[in-house]
Coordinates of C-alpha atoms and ligand atoms in Angstrom, one line a residue:
M1 CA 36.5 -14.0 15.4
N2 CA 37.5 -15.7 12.1
S3 CA 36.1 -14.7 8.7
A4 CA 33.6 -17.6 8.5
S5 CA 31.9 -16.6 11.8
L6 CA 31.8 -13.0 10.5
T7 CA 29.9 -14.0 7.3
L8 CA 27.5 -16.2 9.2
R9 CA 26.5 -13.6 11.7
A10 CA 22.8 -12.9 11.4
F11 CA 21.9 -9.5 9.7
R12 CA 20.2 -7.3 12.2
L13 CA 17.4 -5.1 10.8
I14 CA 15.0 -2.7 12.5
V15 CA 11.9 -1.8 10.4
T16 CA 9.7 1.0 11.3
G17 CA 6.6 2.3 9.5
G18 CA 2.9 1.6 9.2
G19 CA -0.5 3.0 10.0
T20 CA -2.0 2.1 6.6
G21 CA -1.4 -0.7 4.2
G22 CA 0.6 1.6 1.9
H23 CA 3.4 1.9 4.5
T24 CA 3.0 -1.6 6.1
Y25 CA 3.1 -4.0 3.1
P26 CA 6.3 -2.6 1.5
A27 CA 8.0 -3.1 4.9
L28 CA 6.8 -6.6 5.2
T29 CA 7.8 -7.4 1.6
A30 CA 11.3 -6.0 2.3
I31 CA 11.7 -8.2 5.4
R32 CA 10.6 -11.4 3.6
T33 CA 12.8 -10.6 0.5
L34 CA 15.9 -9.8 2.7
Q35 CA 15.3 -13.0 4.6
E36 CA 15.3 -15.1 1.4
R37 CA 18.4 -13.3 0.0
L38 CA 20.3 -13.9 3.3
A39 CA 19.1 -17.5 3.5
G40 CA 20.6 -18.2 0.1
E41 CA 23.9 -17.0 1.5
G42 CA 23.5 -19.2 4.6
R43 CA 22.9 -16.2 6.8
G44 CA 20.1 -15.5 9.1
L45 CA 18.0 -12.3 9.8
D46 CA 17.2 -10.9 13.2
V47 CA 14.4 -8.4 12.8
L48 CA 12.4 -6.1 15.0
W49 CA 9.5 -4.0 13.9
I50 CA 8.7 -0.7 15.6
G51 CA 5.1 0.4 15.0
T52 CA 2.0 1.8 16.5
P53 CA -0.4 -0.3 18.6
G54 CA -3.4 0.9 16.5
G55 CA -1.9 0.5 13.0
L56 CA -2.3 -2.3 10.5
E57 CA 1.3 -3.3 11.3
A58 CA 0.3 -4.3 14.8
R59 CA -1.8 -7.1 13.2
V60 CA 0.5 -7.9 10.3
A61 CA 3.9 -8.2 12.0
P62 CA 2.8 -10.7 14.8
A63 CA 0.8 -12.7 12.3
E64 CA 4.0 -13.1 10.3
G65 CA 6.0 -14.1 13.4
I66 CA 8.0 -10.8 13.3
P67 CA 8.9 -9.4 16.8
F68 CA 7.0 -6.2 17.3
T69 CA 7.3 -3.3 19.7
T70 CA 5.8 0.2 19.9
V71 CA 7.0 3.7 20.8
A72 CA 5.0 6.9 21.6
T73 CA 4.3 8.9 18.5
G74 CA 2.3 11.9 17.4
K75 CA -0.3 12.0 14.6
I76 CA -0.4 15.3 12.8
R77 CA -3.9 16.1 11.6
R78 CA -3.4 17.8 8.2
S79 CA -5.4 20.9 7.2
S80 CA -5.1 23.5 4.5
N81 CA -5.7 26.1 7.3
P82 CA -2.3 26.6 9.1
L83 CA -4.2 27.7 12.2
K84 CA -6.0 24.4 12.4
M85 CA -2.6 22.6 12.2
L86 CA -1.8 24.4 15.5
S87 CA -4.8 22.7 17.1
P88 CA -4.5 21.5 20.8
A89 CA -4.8 17.9 19.6
N90 CA -1.8 18.3 17.2
A91 CA 0.2 20.2 19.9
K92 CA -0.6 17.3 22.4
D93 CA 0.4 14.7 19.9
M94 CA 3.6 16.4 18.9
A95 CA 4.6 16.6 22.6
R96 CA 4.7 12.8 22.5
V97 CA 7.5 12.7 19.9
P98 CA 10.4 13.4 22.2
L99 CA 9.2 10.5 24.4
G100 CA 9.0 8.3 21.3
V101 CA 12.5 9.3 20.3
A102 CA 13.9 8.4 23.8
Q103 CA 12.1 5.0 23.7
A104 CA 13.3 4.3 20.1
R105 CA 16.9 5.3 21.0
K106 CA 16.9 2.8 23.9
I107 CA 15.4 0.0 21.6
I108 CA 17.9 0.7 18.8
S109 CA 21.0 0.9 21.1
D110 CA 20.0 -2.4 22.7
F111 CA 19.2 -4.2 19.4
R112 CA 22.3 -2.8 17.5
P113 CA 20.8 -3.1 14.0
D114 CA 23.0 -3.1 10.9
V115 CA 20.3 -0.9 9.2
V116 CA 17.1 0.8 10.2
L117 CA 14.5 0.8 7.4
A118 CA 11.7 3.4 7.6
T119 CA 8.7 3.1 5.3
G120 CA 6.7 6.1 6.4
G121 CA 3.8 6.8 8.7
Y122 CA 3.9 8.7 12.0
V123 CA 5.9 6.1 13.9
A124 CA 8.8 6.4 11.4
V125 CA 9.7 9.8 12.8
P126 CA 10.7 8.9 16.4
A127 CA 12.3 5.7 15.2
G128 CA 14.2 7.3 12.4
L129 CA 15.5 10.1 14.7
G130 CA 16.5 7.3 17.2
A131 CA 18.6 5.7 14.4
R132 CA 20.4 9.0 13.9
L133 CA 21.1 9.4 17.6
C134 CA 22.5 5.9 17.7
K135 CA 24.5 6.5 14.5
R136 CA 22.9 3.5 12.7
P137 CA 22.5 3.7 8.9
L138 CA 18.9 4.8 8.1
V139 CA 17.3 3.7 4.8
L140 CA 14.0 5.4 3.9
H141 CA 11.5 4.0 1.4
E142 CA 9.0 6.3 -0.2
Q143 CA 6.0 4.9 -2.0
T144 CA 4.6 8.1 -3.5
V145 CA 6.0 10.6 -5.9
R146 CA 6.4 13.3 -3.3
L147 CA 8.0 12.5 0.0
G148 CA 5.5 11.9 2.8
L149 CA 5.7 14.0 6.0
A150 CA 7.7 11.4 8.0
N151 CA 10.2 10.9 5.2
R152 CA 10.6 14.7 4.7
K153 CA 11.5 15.0 8.4
L154 CA 14.0 12.2 8.1
A155 CA 15.6 12.8 4.6
G156 CA 18.6 14.7 6.0
S157 CA 19.5 11.8 8.3
A158 CA 19.2 9.0 5.7
A159 CA 22.1 7.0 4.3
K160 CA 19.9 6.1 1.3
I161 CA 16.4 7.2 0.1
A162 CA 14.8 4.5 -1.9
V163 CA 12.0 6.0 -4.1
S164 CA 9.3 4.4 -6.2
S165 CA 9.6 6.6 -9.3
E166 CA 12.2 8.4 -11.3
S167 CA 10.0 11.5 -11.1
T168 CA 10.7 11.8 -7.3
V169 CA 14.4 12.5 -7.7
P170 CA 14.2 16.0 -9.0
L171 CA 11.6 16.9 -6.3
L172 CA 14.0 16.0 -3.5
P173 CA 16.0 18.8 -1.8
E174 CA 19.3 19.1 -3.6
S175 CA 21.3 18.3 -0.4
V176 CA 19.8 14.8 -0.2
R177 CA 19.4 13.9 -3.9
G178 CA 22.7 12.0 -4.0
A179 CA 21.2 9.5 -1.5
A180 CA 18.3 8.7 -3.8
V181 CA 18.0 5.3 -5.5
V182 CA 15.0 4.3 -7.7
T183 CA 13.7 0.9 -6.5
G184 CA 10.0 1.0 -7.2
N185 CA 7.4 0.0 -4.6
P186 CA 7.6 -3.6 -3.4
V187 CA 4.6 -5.8 -3.9
R188 CA 3.9 -8.9 -1.7
A189 CA 4.9 -12.0 -3.8
E190 CA 1.6 -13.7 -3.1
V191 CA -0.3 -10.8 -4.6
L192 CA 1.2 -11.8 -8.0
S193 CA 0.4 -15.5 -7.8
G194 CA -3.4 -15.7 -7.2
H195 CA -5.7 -18.1 -8.9
P196 CA -9.3 -17.2 -10.1
D197 CA -10.9 -20.6 -9.2
K198 CA -9.6 -20.3 -5.7
A199 CA -11.4 -17.0 -5.2
V200 CA -14.7 -18.7 -6.3
T201 CA -14.2 -21.5 -3.8
A202 CA -12.9 -19.3 -0.9
L203 CA -15.6 -16.7 -1.2
G204 CA -18.4 -19.1 -2.3
L205 CA -19.0 -17.2 -5.6
H206 CA -21.1 -20.0 -7.0
G207 CA -23.7 -17.7 -8.4
F208 CA -21.1 -15.8 -10.5
D209 CA -21.6 -16.2 -14.3
R210 CA -18.1 -17.0 -15.5
R211 CA -19.0 -16.0 -19.1
L212 CA -19.3 -12.4 -17.8
P213 CA -16.4 -10.2 -16.8
T214 CA -15.8 -9.7 -13.0
V215 CA -15.3 -6.2 -11.5
Y216 CA -13.4 -5.9 -8.3
V217 CA -14.2 -2.7 -6.3
T218 CA -11.8 -1.7 -3.6
G219 CA -11.7 1.4 -1.4
G220 CA -8.5 0.5 0.6
A221 CA -8.3 -1.1 4.0
Q222 CA -11.0 1.1 5.6
G223 CA -13.2 1.1 2.5
S224 CA -14.3 4.4 0.9
Q225 CA -17.7 6.0 1.5
Q226 CA -17.4 7.8 -1.8
I227 CA -16.7 4.6 -3.9
N228 CA -19.4 2.7 -1.9
E229 CA -22.0 5.4 -2.7
V230 CA -21.2 5.5 -6.4
V231 CA -21.0 1.7 -6.8
A232 CA -24.3 1.3 -4.9
G233 CA -25.9 3.7 -7.4
A234 CA -24.5 1.9 -10.4
L235 CA -25.1 -1.6 -9.1
P236 CA -28.2 -2.7 -11.0
W237 CA -26.5 -1.6 -14.3
L238 CA -23.2 -3.3 -13.4
L239 CA -24.9 -6.6 -12.5
E240 CA -26.6 -6.8 -15.8
R241 CA -23.1 -6.9 -17.4
A242 CA -20.7 -8.3 -14.8
N243 CA -20.1 -10.1 -11.6
V244 CA -19.1 -7.7 -8.8
I245 CA -16.9 -8.2 -5.8
H246 CA -17.1 -5.1 -3.6
Q247 CA -14.5 -4.6 -0.7
C248 CA -16.3 -1.8 1.2
G249 CA -14.5 -1.5 4.6
P250 CA -15.4 -3.5 7.7
A251 CA -17.6 -0.8 9.1
N252 CA -19.8 -0.5 6.0
V253 CA -20.8 -4.1 5.2
E254 CA -24.2 -4.0 7.1
E255 CA -25.3 -0.8 5.5
L256 CA -24.4 -1.9 2.0
R257 CA -26.0 -5.3 2.5
R258 CA -29.2 -3.5 3.5
R259 CA -29.0 -1.4 0.3
A260 CA -28.5 -4.5 -1.9
A261 CA -31.5 -6.3 -0.3
G262 CA -33.8 -4.8 -3.0
L263 CA -31.9 -6.6 -5.8
A264 CA -33.6 -9.5 -7.6
A265 CA -32.2 -12.9 -6.6
E266 CA -30.5 -13.5 -10.0
P267 CA -28.3 -10.3 -10.1
A268 CA -27.8 -10.5 -6.3
S269 CA -26.1 -13.9 -6.8
R270 CA -23.5 -12.1 -8.9
Y271 CA -22.7 -9.6 -6.1
H272 CA -20.2 -10.3 -3.3
L273 CA -19.6 -7.9 -0.5
A274 CA -16.6 -8.0 1.8
G275 CA -15.3 -5.7 4.5
F276 CA -11.6 -6.4 4.1
M277 CA -9.7 -8.8 1.7
G278 CA -7.2 -10.9 3.6
P279 CA -5.5 -13.9 2.3
E280 CA -8.0 -14.2 -0.6
L281 CA -6.9 -10.9 -2.1
P282 CA -4.5 -12.4 -4.6
D283 CA -7.1 -14.8 -5.9
V284 CA -9.7 -12.0 -6.1
L285 CA -7.2 -9.9 -8.2
A286 CA -6.6 -12.9 -10.4
L287 CA -10.3 -13.3 -11.0
A288 CA -10.9 -9.5 -11.7
D289 CA -11.1 -8.4 -15.3
V290 CA -11.6 -4.7 -14.3
V291 CA -10.7 -3.0 -11.0
V292 CA -12.5 0.1 -9.6
S293 CA -10.3 1.6 -6.9
R294 CA -8.7 4.3 -4.9
S295 CA -5.3 5.2 -6.4
G296 CA -3.0 4.8 -3.3
A297 CA 0.6 3.9 -4.2
G298 CA 0.4 0.4 -2.9
T299 CA -2.7 -0.5 -4.9
L300 CA -1.2 1.1 -8.0
A301 CA 2.0 -0.9 -7.6
E302 CA 0.0 -4.1 -7.4
L303 CA -2.3 -3.4 -10.3
T304 CA 0.5 -2.4 -12.6
A305 CA 2.7 -5.4 -11.6
L306 CA -0.3 -7.6 -12.4
G307 CA -1.4 -5.7 -15.5
K308 CA -5.0 -5.0 -14.5
P309 CA -7.3 -2.5 -16.4
A310 CA -8.5 -0.1 -13.7
V311 CA -10.9 2.8 -13.2
F312 CA -9.4 5.0 -10.5
I313 CA -11.4 7.3 -8.1
P314 CA -8.7 9.1 -6.2
L315 CA -9.0 10.3 -2.6
A316 CA -9.3 14.0 -3.2
T317 CA -7.8 14.9 0.2
S318 CA -4.7 12.9 -0.1
A319 CA -1.5 14.9 0.7
G320 CA -0.6 17.1 -2.2
N321 CA -3.4 15.5 -4.2
E322 CA -1.1 12.6 -4.6
Q323 CA -3.8 10.0 -5.5
A324 CA -5.1 12.2 -8.3
H325 CA -1.6 12.6 -9.6
N326 CA -1.1 8.8 -9.5
A327 CA -4.3 8.2 -11.4
R328 CA -3.7 10.9 -14.0
H329 CA -0.2 9.6 -14.7
L330 CA -1.5 6.2 -15.6
A331 CA -4.6 7.5 -17.5
E332 CA -2.3 9.7 -19.7
A333 CA -0.4 6.6 -20.7
G334 CA -3.7 4.8 -21.5
A335 CA -3.0 2.4 -18.7
A336 CA -6.1 3.3 -16.7
V337 CA -9.2 5.5 -16.6
A338 CA -9.1 8.4 -14.0
L339 CA -12.3 9.8 -12.6
L340 CA -11.4 13.2 -11.2
G341 CA -13.6 15.7 -9.4
E342 CA -17.1 14.8 -8.6
V343 CA -17.9 11.2 -9.5
T344 CA -21.5 10.0 -10.1
A345 CA -22.9 6.5 -10.8
A346 CA -23.4 7.6 -14.4
G347 CA -19.8 8.7 -14.7
L348 CA -18.7 5.3 -13.4
T349 CA -20.9 3.3 -15.8
E350 CA -19.6 5.4 -18.7
A351 CA -16.0 4.7 -17.7
V352 CA -16.5 1.0 -17.0
G353 CA -18.9 0.2 -19.8
P354 CA -16.4 0.0 -22.7
L355 CA -14.0 -2.1 -20.7
L356 CA -16.8 -4.6 -19.9
T357 CA -18.0 -5.0 -23.5
D358 CA -14.6 -5.0 -25.3
P359 CA -12.0 -7.6 -24.2
A360 CA -9.5 -6.3 -26.7
R361 CA -9.7 -2.9 -25.1
R362 CA -9.2 -4.5 -21.7
N363 CA -6.1 -6.4 -22.9
A364 CA -4.6 -3.3 -24.5
M365 CA -5.0 -1.4 -21.2
A366 CA -3.6 -4.3 -19.2
D367 CA -0.5 -4.4 -21.4
R368 CA 0.1 -0.6 -20.9
A369 CA -0.5 -1.0 -17.1
R370 CA 2.1 -3.8 -17.0
A371 CA 4.7 -1.6 -18.6
H372 CA 4.5 0.6 -15.5
G373 CA 4.9 -2.3 -13.1
R374 CA 8.1 -3.0 -11.2
P375 CA 8.1 -6.6 -10.1
D376 CA 11.8 -6.4 -9.0
A377 CA 11.2 -3.5 -6.6
A378 CA 11.6 -5.7 -3.4
S379 CA 14.9 -7.1 -4.7
R380 CA 16.2 -3.6 -5.5
L381 CA 15.2 -2.3 -2.1
V382 CA 17.1 -5.2 -0.5
D383 CA 20.2 -4.2 -2.5
V384 CA 19.9 -0.7 -1.0
I385 CA 19.6 -2.1 2.5
L386 CA 22.6 -4.3 2.1
S387 CA 24.7 -1.6 0.6
A388 CA 23.8 0.9 3.4
A389 CA 25.0 -1.7 5.9
S390 CA 28.3 -2.2 4.2
G391 CA 28.7 1.6 3.5
Ligands
UD1_401 C1 -5.5 8.0 3.0 C2 -4.0 7.9 2.8 O1 -3.2 8.5 3.4 N1 -3.6 7.1 1.7 C3 -2.2 6.9 1.5 C4 -1.8 5.5 2.0 O2 -2.6 4.6 1.2 P1 -3.3 3.3 1.7 O3 -2.5 2.6 2.6 O4 -4.7 3.7 2.1 O5 -3.5 2.6 0.3 P2 -2.4 1.8 -0.7 O6 -3.1 1.7 -2.0 O7 -1.1 2.5 -0.7 O8 -2.3 0.4 0.0 C5 -3.4 -0.4 0.4 C6 -2.9 -1.8 0.6 O9 -3.8 -2.5 1.3 C7 -4.2 -3.7 0.6 N2 -5.6 -4.1 0.9 C8 -6.6 -3.2 0.7 C9 -7.9 -3.5 0.9 C10 -8.1 -4.8 1.4 O10 -9.3 -5.2 1.6 N3 -7.1 -5.7 1.6 C11 -5.8 -5.3 1.4 O11 -4.9 -6.1 1.5 C12 -3.9 -3.3 -0.8 O12 -3.8 -4.5 -1.6 C13 -2.7 -2.5 -0.7 O13 -1.5 -3.3 -0.6 O14 -0.4 5.3 1.7 C14 -0.1 5.3 0.3 C15 1.4 4.9 0.2 O15 2.2 5.8 0.9 C16 -0.5 6.6 -0.3 O16 -0.3 6.5 -1.7 C17 -1.9 6.9 0.0 O17 -2.3 8.2 -0.5

């Protein structure tokens, strides 16, 4: 083989991770960015995604034309009570992991990837262990400050551990710290290039009053019962001052529509309910003046890259109270407002009110949020993938 054919050989990547958006979208963004980088060098990318049949990745990968396969995996139901962690359901699921490892090993040895990239979620464990058995370089990407369960299991086998924040490095076991590289959390390029008018057309927001600010409420892919409850309580107050787009989770649309049925026609025309935001998400974010949201790492990366004033209502049960930590971190920098503990409709209106009435305050918060954004995270993660392949 001469050197020209060597440089033109397609790069082979296996990606594994998913379950939620927080693990799925960084993987997707890494694939797209690597593909672009390689194309610029006249080189192709052969990629295969190992996921779970029920995770978001099972919809996202095929929709993007990315070859997709699944392996058996075990979901661990977390509990503060160690005895509950030993539940029959957990034991049964954990027994599936060895089968998943065997399946992943076969897939990886057949595919012969240059690198395996794991972005977290249950499926990353068998696939990451398969990479080690096949002696392929394993790159982990961690979105949150503390390593998630899957990445903790895999850290000792990783060639590189890409992390989203400097504050993660000292929290890593000393034995793996040398493998850490701070990249940030990749954000899909389209999320950063939305247009407000397109949101109005796509969602039919013709009753919105464009002289008023727009609030975008989001509870994550499944929606959040807690946020839905608080926003439903504050809705009449909010609609006197703003247009509201409320992403409430596919299963909750009917109930919230019933609850909003009592609104007068005029405020009701400034309220838009949606189960899930698909391709219109970037335009909705572009239209939003204030965001009310969970504080998952993916959403945070997006809102800071865009520079959006936000009121966070963290998921209290997130592992290690991670979402509360995320929200507090930005609030301390004046880059967001964090509502911790019990949240009421009155608490929400108190937090949102000053942002609705004072554009200068919104702008100042937006600037501080932007200072925490890392728009180059995808490119840095691609650097790590390429260096792991050559190392
Ligand atoms: C319950 C749970 O375990 N949450 C974790 C999960 O977050 P989870 O995946 O729930 O939330 P994230 O904020 O990380 O990501 C959500 C992603 O879905 C997108 N989106 C959301 C709603 C919608 O309608 N359309 C849409 O596209 C968002 O823009 C974002 O890209 O992984 C994150 C990253 O490891 C962690 O920080 C979270 O603590």
